[in-house]
Amino acid sequence: MKELIKNSLNDLDSAMELRELVINKINNQKLTESDIIEIVDTVDDLSFEDTQKLGSIFRRFPLGCDLLEIGVGPCSSSLTLPQFIENCVFTDHMGFPIHLCGYALADIAEKEGLTPIEVMNEVYNNVEVPLDLDHFGRFGPMRFPKEISHCMGDCYYNGPPYKGCPRDRIHKRLITKEREYSNEFGEWIKKSATVCVNVVEEQGGGDHGADISEMEDVAKAAQKFGRGVEGIFHIGDGYEDLITGLKACNDLDVDVLVIEGGPFNRSKDRLKDFAKSVAVSRILVKGGVVATNGAYEDECRVGLRSGLNVILSGFSGNHHGYMCGYNIKEARRNNFGLPRVLKIMKEEAEKINICIANRELLKVLARSSRFLNHNENHLVYPSMIGDYFIGDAHWVSITNSKMYNAPYFGKTLDSLEEELNCDKVGVLGGRYISWGIADALKPEELYVSDVDPWVEHATVKILNDNGINAYACNGNDKKALESAEKSVITTMIPEIVLRIKNKFDAVSLL
Amino acid sequence: MKELIKNSLNDLDSAMELRELVINKINNQKLTESDIIEIVDTVDDLSFEDTQKLGSIFRRFPLGCDLLEIGVGPCSSSLTLPQFIENCVFTDHMGFPIHLCGYALADIAEKEGLTPIEVMNEVYNNVEVPLDLDHFGRFGPMRFPKEISHCMGDCYYNGPPYKGCPRDRIHKRLITKEREYSNEFGEWIKKSATVCVNVVEEQGGGDHGADISEMEDVAKAAQKFGRGVEGIFHIGDGYEDLITGLKACNDLDVDVLVIEGGPFNRSKDRLKDFAKSVAVSRILVKGGVVATNGAYEDECRVGLRSGLNVILSGFSGNHHGYMCGYNIKEARRNNFGLPRVLKIMKEEAEKINICIANRELLKVLARSSRFLNHNENHLVYPSMIGDYFIGDAHWVSITNSKMYNAPYFGKTLDSLEEELNCDKVGVLGGRYISWGIADALKPEELYVSDVDPWVEHATVKILNDNGINAYACNGNDKKALESAEKSVITTMIPEIVLRIKNKFDAVSLL
């Protein structure tokens, strides 16, 4: 893998080969600690610039998800239920996934004389965006003493290296309270799109997280319901801790990797090791999405330049409100970090010409996922073509949100199959919808045109490697149209569909 | 007008007649105080339910703008420049117009060693949504002593009736500071889409606002640059003050009416008089948009049911952050009212099946305004067909925002004219774009189909009254298509264009 990593810096095929190798190992439970060490060591040897370049390469379709996104924590034990729901509705209006800290919802429930799941139901009934559940344990939402649920974020304020909570607090759990509503456990997961598990205990941070066996139970429960699993780990010393964290996440078969830097980035070379953690995660992440839930402003910017997808922020009172985007001596409880993280993300996105997900884009993902239904099969992650998933963790997340069930007037693979009914098919746009058309309808010849040469090259290669005669059209829609009997506009973005439809006689899915 | 008002409750034509009468009077400077008194008295006699019904009727197209929207105040004298710009970028991302309090920008400039316009330029360069400028005086941004710029909102916290500032503060202005940068006066207006003028001094609130002659100067300057003018007045006693306020706003030829209730609603029957103020404003407002910048939660809800369009809210530290959506003993400085106002608005919007403007909708307005260009004429408010403006104050506001200059791939009236080149034209959708097509291209016959019978009826009537042979098609697109030689899909919402284009062979503007 060492050579593949180095070659990936300048050769897409090498990067594709590496991803196929890693995904294959993950799917067959054959990814070993030595594999992880080899990858970490190789990336360690790269320069700071090459590390960022490598990470960005592995964020490109189809090696990973090429979207940026903000996850938002709207909850806090100090909020009333109306204030909390107002924050949720506001986040939903913006189209950002909602990150729910189980303990805060349970604390609010206790104050309002409700059971924890009744507060979760309030959220579920008021929003459509995906719900990402954190601080969730063996019995349901974790419960902490006030000194933890109302912690002021001293460790983030003081900065690294984290040597235990500055206020000597340890990870005390109110297990009796948690057991009280363990009957509600399954309902929480059903209402969530993704569930977080924290492996910090494996990384020696026992005073900061649940034990790994509990995390294993939670991960398994989420997977049983087909929910995505997000593995949270610390950068720690930037080497041993990084390896342990990645290993522990892999053992739990997580879909998304969530990196915590900030005070928990105890590395001598903070920014290089943040970049390295992101780049290595991009190579290893099963579901193609890499996030951070703790990163100072400089770490956020370096992370975004190294292939990061998601930065978690939050409302005032929520601990994620201060954990990302601030600097030492700025990060503290009651910060409302969302505007700052959005501005940082916009500035970086502009430089690298990448999209920030919003409500319109989530609707496009939902439509695309609705389309990829064929003969009762949902051809979306973890469905695969060869060693490639169709879609990524975002697709699982949107499929498990209420947005997926919004009224949908478009076609499905089933209806398209009837409409096409021909051997030579053109696809204008070469991403996951085209993969679904190829995989489900198995046309004799498929002509692929995409404005991004990488996308076109990779898609044709993957389809050819998996028994489908696909031909590249050098981004020339006309060539695809002329070569095929019928051509399909494979985007669910209405403006783009219209623009193509105005130029060519092609089938649209909307 | 008395009879017209009563008949308007159940007859669209009467409501149309009343609006035509009022707009005609306004445009010819013939709207008198007695006219206003007659309208106020007639609405006064209506029941609380009928007042709300009347107001809602006059919010329906084409009597007024039928959108809901939140204006957002992101500024505060207590913010740093980065924090302020982060709030602006965040608001822009959501697609809400930005309400700028001149004094806060000038205070931030002073702290940062910049001139006031340099802070305004920072906002302008970082956002695309319309900028709505308030607290702007004869010399530029007003400047206040700290006790005013950092006021804690005691009057809003204590509730009505307002008997002067609970902390005995009076409207002190730091005129010397204001004069210092009077050379920047014009630049502020050029960068704004709308400018606010407050007539409270005319209503006897001298301790709370600038004198009317200064407001006249500001209004005239804004009008000279083609910017929209928003007139702010208090409900006061609900009768005398209401009449004086509306009269003063009319004298300044404002486009939008902004009602301040809250503690400044000293009426014996708070909610009835809030509803009355909105309903009367809907009848009288030249540019079809009625807003509130101060309203407790119950006033917000009643206002929305009485025809209100816009509720102004704001970030923590901004006085608009607490002036709308809260209750007495809740409203206070540092409230971040945006999530609450959004939730209230969503709840009410759902009941009355009305849209809340977001970034996508602003883009649609911008495209529509771009389309309405014909032979170097911009057929948008204050352009008229008979006694009806084409568009409303929102259209002026979007036209004067950077969003108007975003890349536009659609058609204009000029290009459509060449493409159509026929006598019988069908328009699928009967709103302002269709008015522009009728007015500019003067087809011999125009077949109008709109899913909303009110829209279709009113549009056909207005066009017929103004020399255009327009025929209603009972919302039946097919009928329009079959009657005309060519038909045009007159919406700029891509999903709807696609849906119609998939069914009929019609010309789209995108």
Coordinates of C-alpha atoms in Angstrom, one line a residue, chain A residues 179-477:
Chain A
R179 CA -31.7 2.1 33.2
E180 CA -35.0 3.7 34.1
Y181 CA -35.9 4.1 30.4
S182 CA -34.0 1.3 28.8
N183 CA -37.3 0.1 27.3
E184 CA -37.1 3.1 25.0
F185 CA -33.7 2.1 23.6
G186 CA -34.8 0.8 20.2
E187 CA -37.1 3.7 19.5
W188 CA -34.2 6.1 19.7
I189 CA -32.3 4.3 17.0
K190 CA -35.3 4.0 14.8
K191 CA -35.8 7.7 14.9
S192 CA -32.1 8.4 14.2
A193 CA -30.3 8.3 10.8
T194 CA -26.8 7.8 12.3
V195 CA -25.5 6.8 15.8
C196 CA -22.2 7.9 17.2
V197 CA -19.8 5.7 19.2
N198 CA -16.7 7.0 20.9
V199 CA -13.6 4.8 21.1
V200 CA -11.6 7.2 23.3
E201 CA -11.5 4.7 26.2
E202 CA -9.5 2.4 23.9
Q203 CA -7.2 5.3 23.3
G204 CA -6.5 5.5 27.1
G205 CA -9.0 8.3 27.7
G206 CA -11.1 6.2 30.1
D207 CA -12.0 9.3 32.1
H208 CA -13.6 10.8 29.0
G209 CA -15.7 8.1 27.4
A210 CA -17.8 4.9 27.8
D211 CA -16.0 1.5 27.7
I212 CA -15.6 -0.1 24.3
S213 CA -17.9 -3.1 25.0
E214 CA -20.8 -0.7 25.5
M215 CA -19.9 1.1 22.3
E216 CA -19.9 -2.2 20.6
D217 CA -23.4 -2.9 21.8
V218 CA -24.6 0.4 20.5
A219 CA -22.9 0.0 17.1
K220 CA -24.4 -3.4 16.6
A221 CA -27.9 -2.1 17.5
A222 CA -27.6 0.7 15.0
Q223 CA -26.4 -1.7 12.3
K224 CA -29.2 -4.0 13.1
F225 CA -31.7 -1.2 12.2
G226 CA -29.6 -0.3 9.1
R227 CA -28.5 3.0 10.6
G228 CA -25.1 4.6 9.9
V229 CA -22.4 4.4 12.6
E230 CA -20.0 7.2 13.3
G231 CA -16.8 6.4 15.1
I232 CA -15.3 9.2 17.2
F233 CA -11.6 9.1 18.2
H234 CA -8.9 11.5 19.4
I235 CA -5.8 12.5 17.6
G236 CA -4.0 12.2 20.9
D237 CA -0.2 12.0 20.4
G238 CA -0.8 11.9 16.7
Y239 CA 0.6 8.4 16.3
E240 CA -0.1 5.6 18.8
D241 CA -3.4 7.1 19.7
L242 CA -4.3 7.7 16.1
I243 CA -3.6 4.0 15.2
T244 CA -5.5 2.8 18.2
G245 CA -8.4 5.0 17.5
L246 CA -8.7 3.9 13.8
K247 CA -8.3 0.3 14.8
A248 CA -11.1 0.5 17.4
C249 CA -13.4 2.2 14.9
N250 CA -12.6 -0.4 12.3
D251 CA -13.4 -3.1 14.8
L252 CA -16.8 -1.5 15.3
D253 CA -17.3 -1.4 11.5
V254 CA -18.2 2.3 11.5
D255 CA -19.3 4.1 8.3
V256 CA -18.0 7.6 9.2
L257 CA -14.8 8.7 11.0
V258 CA -15.1 11.6 13.4
I259 CA -11.7 13.2 14.5
E260 CA -11.4 15.1 17.7
G261 CA -8.5 17.5 17.8
G262 CA -8.6 20.7 19.9
P263 CA -7.2 20.0 23.3
F264 CA -7.2 16.3 22.5
N265 CA -4.6 16.9 19.7
R266 CA -1.6 16.5 21.9
S267 CA 0.8 16.2 19.0
K268 CA 4.1 18.1 18.8
D269 CA 3.1 19.1 15.3
R270 CA -0.6 19.9 15.8
L271 CA -1.5 20.9 12.2
K272 CA 0.5 18.4 10.4
D273 CA -1.0 15.6 12.5
F274 CA -4.5 17.0 12.1
A275 CA -3.9 16.9 8.3
K276 CA -2.5 13.4 8.6
S277 CA -5.4 12.2 10.7
V278 CA -7.8 13.5 8.0
A279 CA -5.9 12.1 5.1
V280 CA -5.4 8.7 6.7
S281 CA -9.1 8.6 7.7
R282 CA -10.1 9.4 4.1
I283 CA -8.2 6.3 2.9
L284 CA -9.7 4.1 5.6
V285 CA -13.2 5.4 6.0
K286 CA -15.7 2.8 4.8
G287 CA -18.7 5.2 4.1
G288 CA -16.6 8.0 2.5
V289 CA -17.4 10.7 5.0
V290 CA -14.8 12.2 7.4
A291 CA -15.9 14.7 10.1
T292 CA -14.5 16.6 13.1
N293 CA -16.3 17.3 16.3
G294 CA -13.4 19.2 17.9
A295 CA -11.0 21.5 16.1
Y296 CA -9.6 25.0 16.6
E297 CA -9.9 27.5 13.7
D298 CA -6.5 26.5 12.3
E299 CA -7.3 22.8 12.5
C300 CA -10.6 23.4 10.8
R301 CA -8.9 25.2 7.9
V302 CA -6.1 22.6 7.6
G303 CA -8.7 19.8 7.9
L304 CA -10.8 21.3 5.0
R305 CA -7.7 21.4 2.9
S306 CA -6.9 17.8 3.7
G307 CA -10.2 16.2 2.7
L308 CA -12.5 16.9 5.6
N309 CA -16.3 16.8 4.9
V310 CA -18.1 17.7 8.0
I311 CA -17.5 20.2 10.9
L312 CA -19.8 19.9 13.9
S313 CA -20.9 23.1 15.5
G314 CA -23.8 24.1 17.7
F315 CA -26.1 26.6 19.4
S316 CA -25.2 28.6 22.5
G317 CA -25.2 26.2 25.5
N318 CA -24.4 23.2 23.3
H319 CA -20.8 21.9 23.8
H320 CA -20.4 21.7 20.1
G321 CA -21.1 25.4 20.0
Y322 CA -17.5 26.1 21.1
M323 CA -15.7 22.9 20.1
C324 CA -15.0 23.9 16.5
G325 CA -13.9 27.1 14.8
Y326 CA -12.5 29.0 17.8
N327 CA -9.0 29.6 19.1
I328 CA -7.5 28.9 22.5
K329 CA -8.9 31.5 25.0
E330 CA -11.9 32.0 22.8
A331 CA -13.6 28.6 22.9
R332 CA -16.0 28.4 25.8
R333 CA -19.5 27.3 26.7
N334 CA -22.3 29.6 25.4
N335 CA -20.4 30.4 22.2
F336 CA -22.8 30.1 19.2
G337 CA -20.2 28.8 16.8
L338 CA -22.4 28.2 13.7
P339 CA -21.9 31.5 12.0
R340 CA -18.1 31.3 12.5
V341 CA -17.8 27.7 11.2
L342 CA -20.0 28.6 8.2
K343 CA -17.8 31.5 7.3
I344 CA -14.6 29.4 7.7
M345 CA -16.2 26.7 5.6
K346 CA -17.3 29.2 2.9
E347 CA -13.9 30.7 2.7
E348 CA -12.2 27.4 2.3
A349 CA -14.9 26.0 0.0
E350 CA -14.4 28.9 -2.4
K351 CA -10.7 28.2 -2.7
I352 CA -11.2 24.5 -3.6
N353 CA -14.4 24.9 -5.6
I354 CA -16.5 22.5 -3.5
C355 CA -20.2 22.6 -2.5
I356 CA -21.6 23.2 1.0
A357 CA -24.7 21.0 1.5
N358 CA -27.9 22.9 2.2
R359 CA -31.6 22.0 2.2
E360 CA -31.8 22.0 -1.6
L361 CA -28.9 19.6 -1.9
L362 CA -30.3 17.2 0.8
K363 CA -33.5 17.2 -1.3
V364 CA -31.5 16.3 -4.3
L365 CA -29.8 13.4 -2.4
A366 CA -33.2 12.2 -1.2
R367 CA -34.6 12.2 -4.7
S368 CA -31.5 10.4 -6.0
S369 CA -31.9 7.8 -3.3
R370 CA -35.7 7.4 -4.1
F371 CA -34.7 6.8 -7.7
L372 CA -32.3 4.0 -7.0
N373 CA -35.1 1.6 -6.2
H374 CA -35.3 -1.5 -8.5
N375 CA -37.3 -4.6 -8.0
E376 CA -37.7 -3.9 -4.3
N377 CA -34.0 -3.5 -4.0
H378 CA -32.6 -0.2 -2.8
L379 CA -29.3 0.1 -4.7
V380 CA -27.7 2.5 -2.2
Y381 CA -24.8 2.1 0.3
P382 CA -24.0 -0.5 1.4
S383 CA -25.0 -1.9 -2.0
M384 CA -21.9 -2.1 -4.2
I385 CA -20.6 -2.4 -7.7
G386 CA -17.4 -4.4 -7.4
D387 CA -15.4 -2.8 -4.6
Y388 CA -17.3 0.5 -4.7
F389 CA -20.4 1.4 -2.7
I390 CA -23.2 3.1 -4.6
G391 CA -23.4 6.3 -2.6
D392 CA -21.8 6.9 0.7
A393 CA -22.7 7.5 4.4
H394 CA -24.7 10.6 3.4
W395 CA -27.0 8.4 1.3
V396 CA -27.7 6.1 4.3
S397 CA -28.3 9.1 6.5
I398 CA -30.8 10.8 4.1
T399 CA -32.5 7.5 3.4
N400 CA -33.2 7.2 7.2
S401 CA -34.5 10.8 7.5
K402 CA -38.1 12.0 7.1
M403 CA -36.9 14.0 4.1
Y404 CA -36.6 10.7 2.2
N405 CA -40.4 10.3 2.5
A406 CA -41.3 13.8 1.3
P407 CA -43.6 13.8 -1.8
Y408 CA -41.5 12.6 -4.8
F409 CA -42.8 13.0 -8.4
G410 CA -39.7 11.7 -10.1
K411 CA -39.0 8.3 -11.7
T412 CA -37.4 5.1 -10.2
L413 CA -35.2 2.6 -11.8
D414 CA -38.3 0.5 -12.3
S415 CA -40.2 3.1 -14.3
L416 CA -37.1 4.1 -16.2
E417 CA -36.5 0.5 -17.2
E418 CA -39.9 0.4 -18.9
E419 CA -39.4 3.7 -20.6
L420 CA -35.9 3.0 -21.9
N421 CA -36.4 -0.5 -23.2
C422 CA -33.3 -0.4 -25.5
D423 CA -29.7 -1.8 -25.7
K424 CA -27.6 1.3 -26.1
V425 CA -28.1 3.9 -23.3
G426 CA -26.4 7.2 -22.8
V427 CA -26.0 8.8 -19.4
L428 CA -25.5 12.5 -19.1
G429 CA -23.7 12.7 -15.8
G430 CA -21.6 9.8 -14.5
R431 CA -22.3 9.6 -10.8
Y432 CA -24.2 7.1 -8.6
I433 CA -27.5 7.4 -10.5
S434 CA -25.6 6.3 -13.6
W435 CA -24.1 3.4 -11.6
G436 CA -27.6 2.4 -10.6
I437 CA -28.8 2.5 -14.2
A438 CA -25.9 0.4 -15.4
D439 CA -26.1 -2.1 -12.5
A440 CA -29.9 -2.6 -12.6
L441 CA -30.6 -2.3 -16.3
K442 CA -27.4 -3.9 -17.6
P443 CA -27.6 -2.2 -21.1
E444 CA -25.4 -3.8 -23.8
E445 CA -23.6 -0.5 -24.2
L446 CA -23.5 2.5 -21.9
Y447 CA -22.2 5.9 -23.1
V448 CA -21.0 8.1 -20.2
S449 CA -20.6 11.8 -20.4
D450 CA -19.6 13.9 -17.4
V451 CA -18.2 17.4 -17.2
D452 CA -15.6 16.2 -14.7
P453 CA -13.0 14.0 -16.4
W454 CA -12.2 12.2 -13.2
V455 CA -15.8 11.2 -12.7
E456 CA -16.1 10.0 -16.3
H457 CA -12.8 8.1 -16.2
A458 CA -13.5 6.4 -12.9
T459 CA -17.1 5.5 -13.7
V460 CA -16.2 3.9 -17.0
K461 CA -13.3 2.0 -15.4
I462 CA -15.5 0.7 -12.5
L463 CA -18.3 -0.3 -14.8
N464 CA -16.0 -2.0 -17.3
D465 CA -14.2 -3.8 -14.4
N466 CA -17.6 -5.2 -13.4
G467 CA -18.9 -6.5 -16.7
I468 CA -20.6 -3.5 -18.2
N469 CA -19.6 -2.1 -21.6
A470 CA -19.2 1.5 -20.7
Y471 CA -17.6 4.1 -23.1
A472 CA -16.3 7.5 -22.2
C473 CA -17.5 10.5 -24.2
N474 CA -15.0 13.2 -23.0
G475 CA -17.7 15.2 -21.3
N476 CA -19.5 15.6 -24.7
D477 CA -23.2 15.0 -24.1

